CSV table of C-alpha atoms in Angstrom, one decimal:
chain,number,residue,atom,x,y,z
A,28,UNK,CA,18.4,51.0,-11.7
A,29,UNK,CA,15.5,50.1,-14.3
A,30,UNK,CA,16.7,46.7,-16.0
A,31,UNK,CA,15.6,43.3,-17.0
A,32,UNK,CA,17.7,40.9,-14.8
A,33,UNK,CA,18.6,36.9,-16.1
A,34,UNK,CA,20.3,34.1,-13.8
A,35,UNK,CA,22.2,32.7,-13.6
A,36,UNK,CA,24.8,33.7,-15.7
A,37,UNK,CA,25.9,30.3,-16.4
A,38,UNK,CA,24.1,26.7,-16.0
A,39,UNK,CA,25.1,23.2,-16.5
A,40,UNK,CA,22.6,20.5,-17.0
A,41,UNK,CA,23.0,16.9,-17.1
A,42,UNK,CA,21.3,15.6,-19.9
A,43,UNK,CA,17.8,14.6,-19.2
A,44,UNK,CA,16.9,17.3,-16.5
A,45,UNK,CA,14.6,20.4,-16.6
A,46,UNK,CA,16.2,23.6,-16.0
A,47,UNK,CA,14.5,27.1,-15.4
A,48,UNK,CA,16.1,30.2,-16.3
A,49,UNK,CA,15.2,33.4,-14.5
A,50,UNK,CA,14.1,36.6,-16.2
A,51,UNK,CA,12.8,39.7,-13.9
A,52,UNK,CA,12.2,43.3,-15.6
A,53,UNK,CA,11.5,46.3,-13.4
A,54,UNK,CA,11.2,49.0,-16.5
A,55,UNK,CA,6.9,47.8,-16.0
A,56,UNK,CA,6.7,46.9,-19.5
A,57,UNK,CA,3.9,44.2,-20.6
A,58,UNK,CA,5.1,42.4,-23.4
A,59,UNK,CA,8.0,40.0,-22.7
A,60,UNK,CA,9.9,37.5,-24.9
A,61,UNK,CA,12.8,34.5,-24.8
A,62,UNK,CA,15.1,34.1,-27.6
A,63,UNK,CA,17.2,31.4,-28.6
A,64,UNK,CA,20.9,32.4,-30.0
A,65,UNK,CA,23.6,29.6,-31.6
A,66,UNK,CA,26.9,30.2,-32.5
A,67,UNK,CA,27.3,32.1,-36.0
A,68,UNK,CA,23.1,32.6,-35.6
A,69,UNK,CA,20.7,35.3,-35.4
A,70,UNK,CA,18.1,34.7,-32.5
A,71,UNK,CA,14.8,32.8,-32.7
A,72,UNK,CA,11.6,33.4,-30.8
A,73,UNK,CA,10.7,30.7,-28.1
A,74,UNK,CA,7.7,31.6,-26.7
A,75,UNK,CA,6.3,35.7,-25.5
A,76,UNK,CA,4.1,37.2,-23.4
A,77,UNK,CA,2.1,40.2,-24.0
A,78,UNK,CA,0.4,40.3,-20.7
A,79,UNK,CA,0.2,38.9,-17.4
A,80,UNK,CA,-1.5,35.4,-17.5
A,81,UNK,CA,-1.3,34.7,-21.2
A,82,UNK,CA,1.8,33.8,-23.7
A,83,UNK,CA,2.2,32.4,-27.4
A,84,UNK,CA,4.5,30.1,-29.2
A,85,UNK,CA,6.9,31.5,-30.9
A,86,UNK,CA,8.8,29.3,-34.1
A,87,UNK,CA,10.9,27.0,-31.8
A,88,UNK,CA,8.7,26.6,-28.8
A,89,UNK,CA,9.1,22.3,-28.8
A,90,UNK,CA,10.8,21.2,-25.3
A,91,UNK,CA,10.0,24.6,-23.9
A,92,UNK,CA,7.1,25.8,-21.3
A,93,UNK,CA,7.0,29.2,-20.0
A,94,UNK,CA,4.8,30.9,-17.3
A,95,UNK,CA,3.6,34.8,-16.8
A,96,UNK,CA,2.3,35.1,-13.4
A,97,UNK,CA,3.6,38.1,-12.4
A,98,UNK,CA,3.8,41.4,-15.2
A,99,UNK,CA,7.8,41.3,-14.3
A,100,UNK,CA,8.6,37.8,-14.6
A,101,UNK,CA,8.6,35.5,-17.2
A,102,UNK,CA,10.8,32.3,-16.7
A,103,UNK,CA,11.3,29.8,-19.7
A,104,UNK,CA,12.0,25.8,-18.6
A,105,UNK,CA,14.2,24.1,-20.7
A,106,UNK,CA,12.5,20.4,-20.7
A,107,UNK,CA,14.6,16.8,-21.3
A,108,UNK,CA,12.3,17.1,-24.6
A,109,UNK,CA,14.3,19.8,-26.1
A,110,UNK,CA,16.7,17.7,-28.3
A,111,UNK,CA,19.6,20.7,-28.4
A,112,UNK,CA,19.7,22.8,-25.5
A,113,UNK,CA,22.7,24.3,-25.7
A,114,UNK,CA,22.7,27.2,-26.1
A,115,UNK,CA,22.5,31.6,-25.4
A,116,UNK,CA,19.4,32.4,-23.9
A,117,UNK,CA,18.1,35.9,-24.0
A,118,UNK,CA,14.8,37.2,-22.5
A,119,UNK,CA,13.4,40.5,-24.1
A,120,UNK,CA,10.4,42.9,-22.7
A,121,UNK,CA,8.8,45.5,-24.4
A,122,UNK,CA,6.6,48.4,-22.8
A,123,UNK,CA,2.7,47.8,-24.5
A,124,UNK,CA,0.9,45.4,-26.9
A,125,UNK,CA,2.3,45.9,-30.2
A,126,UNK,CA,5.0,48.2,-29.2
A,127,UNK,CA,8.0,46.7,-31.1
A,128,UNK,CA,11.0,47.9,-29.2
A,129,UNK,CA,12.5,45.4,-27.4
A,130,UNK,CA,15.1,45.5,-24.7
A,131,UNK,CA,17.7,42.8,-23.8
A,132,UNK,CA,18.6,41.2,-20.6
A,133,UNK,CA,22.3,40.3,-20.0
A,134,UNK,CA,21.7,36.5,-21.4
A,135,UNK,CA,21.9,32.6,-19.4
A,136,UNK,CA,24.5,30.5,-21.0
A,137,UNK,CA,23.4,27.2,-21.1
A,138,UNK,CA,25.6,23.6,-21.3
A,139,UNK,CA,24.4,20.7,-21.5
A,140,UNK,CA,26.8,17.9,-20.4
B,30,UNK,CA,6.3,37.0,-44.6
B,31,UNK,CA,10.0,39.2,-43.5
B,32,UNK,CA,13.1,38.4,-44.0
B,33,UNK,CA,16.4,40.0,-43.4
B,34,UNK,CA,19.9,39.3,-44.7
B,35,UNK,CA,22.7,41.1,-43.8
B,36,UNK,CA,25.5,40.7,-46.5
B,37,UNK,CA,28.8,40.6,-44.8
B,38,UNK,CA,29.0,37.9,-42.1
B,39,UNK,CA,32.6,39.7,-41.0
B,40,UNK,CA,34.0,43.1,-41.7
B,41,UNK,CA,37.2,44.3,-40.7
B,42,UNK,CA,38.4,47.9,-40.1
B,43,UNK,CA,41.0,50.1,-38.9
B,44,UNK,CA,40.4,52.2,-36.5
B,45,UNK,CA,39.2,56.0,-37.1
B,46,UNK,CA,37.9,54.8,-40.7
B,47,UNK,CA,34.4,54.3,-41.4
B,48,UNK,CA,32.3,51.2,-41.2
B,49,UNK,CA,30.0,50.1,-43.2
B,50,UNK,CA,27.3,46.9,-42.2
B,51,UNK,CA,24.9,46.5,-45.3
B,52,UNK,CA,21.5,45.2,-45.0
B,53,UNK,CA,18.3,43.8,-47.1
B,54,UNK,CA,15.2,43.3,-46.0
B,55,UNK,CA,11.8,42.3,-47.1
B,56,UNK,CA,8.2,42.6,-45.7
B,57,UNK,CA,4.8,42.9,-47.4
B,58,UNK,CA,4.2,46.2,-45.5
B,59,UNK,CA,6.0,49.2,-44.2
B,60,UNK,CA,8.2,47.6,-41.2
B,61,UNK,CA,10.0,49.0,-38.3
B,62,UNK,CA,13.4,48.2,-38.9
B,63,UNK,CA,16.5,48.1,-36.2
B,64,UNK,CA,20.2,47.6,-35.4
B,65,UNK,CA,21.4,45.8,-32.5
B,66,UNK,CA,25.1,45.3,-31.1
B,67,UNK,CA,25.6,42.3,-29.1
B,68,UNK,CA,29.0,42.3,-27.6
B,69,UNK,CA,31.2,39.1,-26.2
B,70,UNK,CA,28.9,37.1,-23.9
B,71,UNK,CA,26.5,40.3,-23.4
B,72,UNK,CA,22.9,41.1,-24.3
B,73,UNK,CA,21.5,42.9,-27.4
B,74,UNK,CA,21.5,47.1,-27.0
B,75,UNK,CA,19.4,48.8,-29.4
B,76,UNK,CA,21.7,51.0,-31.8
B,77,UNK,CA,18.6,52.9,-33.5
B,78,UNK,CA,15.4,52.3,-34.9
B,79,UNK,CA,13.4,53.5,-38.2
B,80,UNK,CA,10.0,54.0,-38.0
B,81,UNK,CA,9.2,56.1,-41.5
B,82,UNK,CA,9.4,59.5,-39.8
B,83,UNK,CA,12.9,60.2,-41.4
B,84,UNK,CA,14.7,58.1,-43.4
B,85,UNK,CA,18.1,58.8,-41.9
B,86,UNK,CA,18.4,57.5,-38.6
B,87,UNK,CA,21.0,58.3,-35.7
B,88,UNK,CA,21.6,56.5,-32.7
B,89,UNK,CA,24.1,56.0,-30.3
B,90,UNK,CA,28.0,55.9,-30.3
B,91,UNK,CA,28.0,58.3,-33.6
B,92,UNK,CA,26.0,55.4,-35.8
B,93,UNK,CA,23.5,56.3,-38.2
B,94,UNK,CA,21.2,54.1,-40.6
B,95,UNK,CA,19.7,55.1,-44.1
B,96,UNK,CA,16.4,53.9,-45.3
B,97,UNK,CA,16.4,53.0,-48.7
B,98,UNK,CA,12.6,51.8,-50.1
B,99,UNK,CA,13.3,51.7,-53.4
B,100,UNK,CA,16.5,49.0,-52.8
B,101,UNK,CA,14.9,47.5,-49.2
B,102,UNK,CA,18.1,48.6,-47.5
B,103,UNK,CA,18.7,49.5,-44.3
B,104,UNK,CA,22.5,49.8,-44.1
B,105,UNK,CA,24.5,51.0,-40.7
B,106,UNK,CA,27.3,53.1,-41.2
B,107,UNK,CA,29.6,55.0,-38.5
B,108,UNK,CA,32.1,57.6,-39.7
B,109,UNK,CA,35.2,56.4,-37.8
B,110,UNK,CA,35.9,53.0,-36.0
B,111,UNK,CA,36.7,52.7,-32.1
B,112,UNK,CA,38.6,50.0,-30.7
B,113,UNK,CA,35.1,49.5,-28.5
B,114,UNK,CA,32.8,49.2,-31.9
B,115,UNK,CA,34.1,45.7,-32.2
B,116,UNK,CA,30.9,43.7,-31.6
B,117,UNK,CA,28.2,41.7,-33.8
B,118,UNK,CA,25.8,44.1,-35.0
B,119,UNK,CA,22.4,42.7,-35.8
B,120,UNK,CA,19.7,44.1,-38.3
B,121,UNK,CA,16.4,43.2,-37.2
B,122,UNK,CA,12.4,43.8,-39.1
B,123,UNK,CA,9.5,43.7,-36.7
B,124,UNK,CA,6.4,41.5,-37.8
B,125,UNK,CA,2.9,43.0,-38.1
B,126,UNK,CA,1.2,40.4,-35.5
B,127,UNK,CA,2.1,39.6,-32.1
B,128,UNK,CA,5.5,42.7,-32.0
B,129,UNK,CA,7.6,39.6,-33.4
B,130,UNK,CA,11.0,40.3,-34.5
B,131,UNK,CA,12.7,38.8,-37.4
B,132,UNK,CA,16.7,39.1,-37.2
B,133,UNK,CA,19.0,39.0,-39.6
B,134,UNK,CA,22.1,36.7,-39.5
B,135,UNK,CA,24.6,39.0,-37.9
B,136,UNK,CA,28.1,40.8,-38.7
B,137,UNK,CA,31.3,40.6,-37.2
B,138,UNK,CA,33.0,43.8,-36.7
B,139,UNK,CA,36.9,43.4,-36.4
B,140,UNK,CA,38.5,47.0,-35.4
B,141,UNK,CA,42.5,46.6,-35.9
B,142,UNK,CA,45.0,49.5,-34.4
């Protein structure tokens, strides 16, 4: 099956602790993308990727870092700077540069305790 | 700069009578405009997209979308409600630089029997 992948499903974090969240895509798209999603809240861009070796930050990239070493991963640590990080996380990948339909992976619920 | 605001933040239906999810939308250019559904605890699935070929879009599960210039509308309609429509739907513009997407703040679709 072609998919974009995201574990775990859930995560707890203590507060102060860095946490990375997973996102793998087999559809061999380029472009890839993390969103932010709050209660009540459309999603906001944390950081994307439109090829291997190179990503932007998107509006809410503070307490974030991402890496693209590979073209089908992309994983997004959530740093003790981030004030807020509870939250939906939702990782995204598109097939070219500037092709703008995105496709979803199934989401990493994150608490912070 | 884009914006989008979708106008009803719930909507509530019976089932097997139409929907309606109302949008607004602004860019500075021609955009790419879409509909997502995001169900309970679930990713985003792309319900249709409008890309100026025709301004009446369909897409899956019997929705369609009409694009409106003249009122910068982009409203999702579906002729009869199913128990399994019950979702948030999300309208969403696509920025010129970098295949950024702007989203809209979401509606709640409540289907009653």
């Amino acid at each position: 099956d072609g998919g974009i992948t995201q574990s775990p499903k859930y995560l707890f974090r203590k507060e102060g602790q860095n946490v990375t969240l997973s996102c793998e895509q087999n559809l061999n798209h380029d472009a890839m993308y993390w969103y932010r999603q709050d209660p009540g809240q459309g999603l906001r861009l944390i950081y994307y990727s439109q090829i291997v070796n190179d990503f932007q930050k998107g509006d809410i990239a503070e307490g974030y870092s991402v890496s693209r070493e590979k073209k089908e991963s992309f994983p997004l640590t959530v740093t003790s700077a981030q004030k807020n990080p509870t939250a939906f996380y939702l990782c995204a990948s598109s097939p070219r540069r500037g092709q703008d339909t995105q496709y979803f992976g199934p989401g990493t619920r994150l608490t912070v305790l | 700069a884009q914006s989008v605001t979708q106008l009803d933040s719930h909507v509530s239906v019976s089932e097997g009578t139409p929907v309606l999810l109302r949008c607004n939308y602004s860019s500075s250019y021609s955009p790419s405009l879409f509909w997502y559904v995001q169900h309970p605890n679930k990713g985003l699935q792309l319900l249709l997209k409008y890309t100026s070929a025709a301004t009446l879009v369909k897409g899956i599960n019997g929705f369609e979308a009409e694009f409106k210039k003249s009122e910068t509308s982009f409203h999702l309609t579906k002729p009869s409600a199913h128990m399994s429509d019950a979702a948030e739907y999300f309208c969403v513009v696509s920025r010129a630089a970098g295949n950024k997407l702007t989203f809209g703040g979401g509606t709640r679709v409540l289907v009653k029997p």
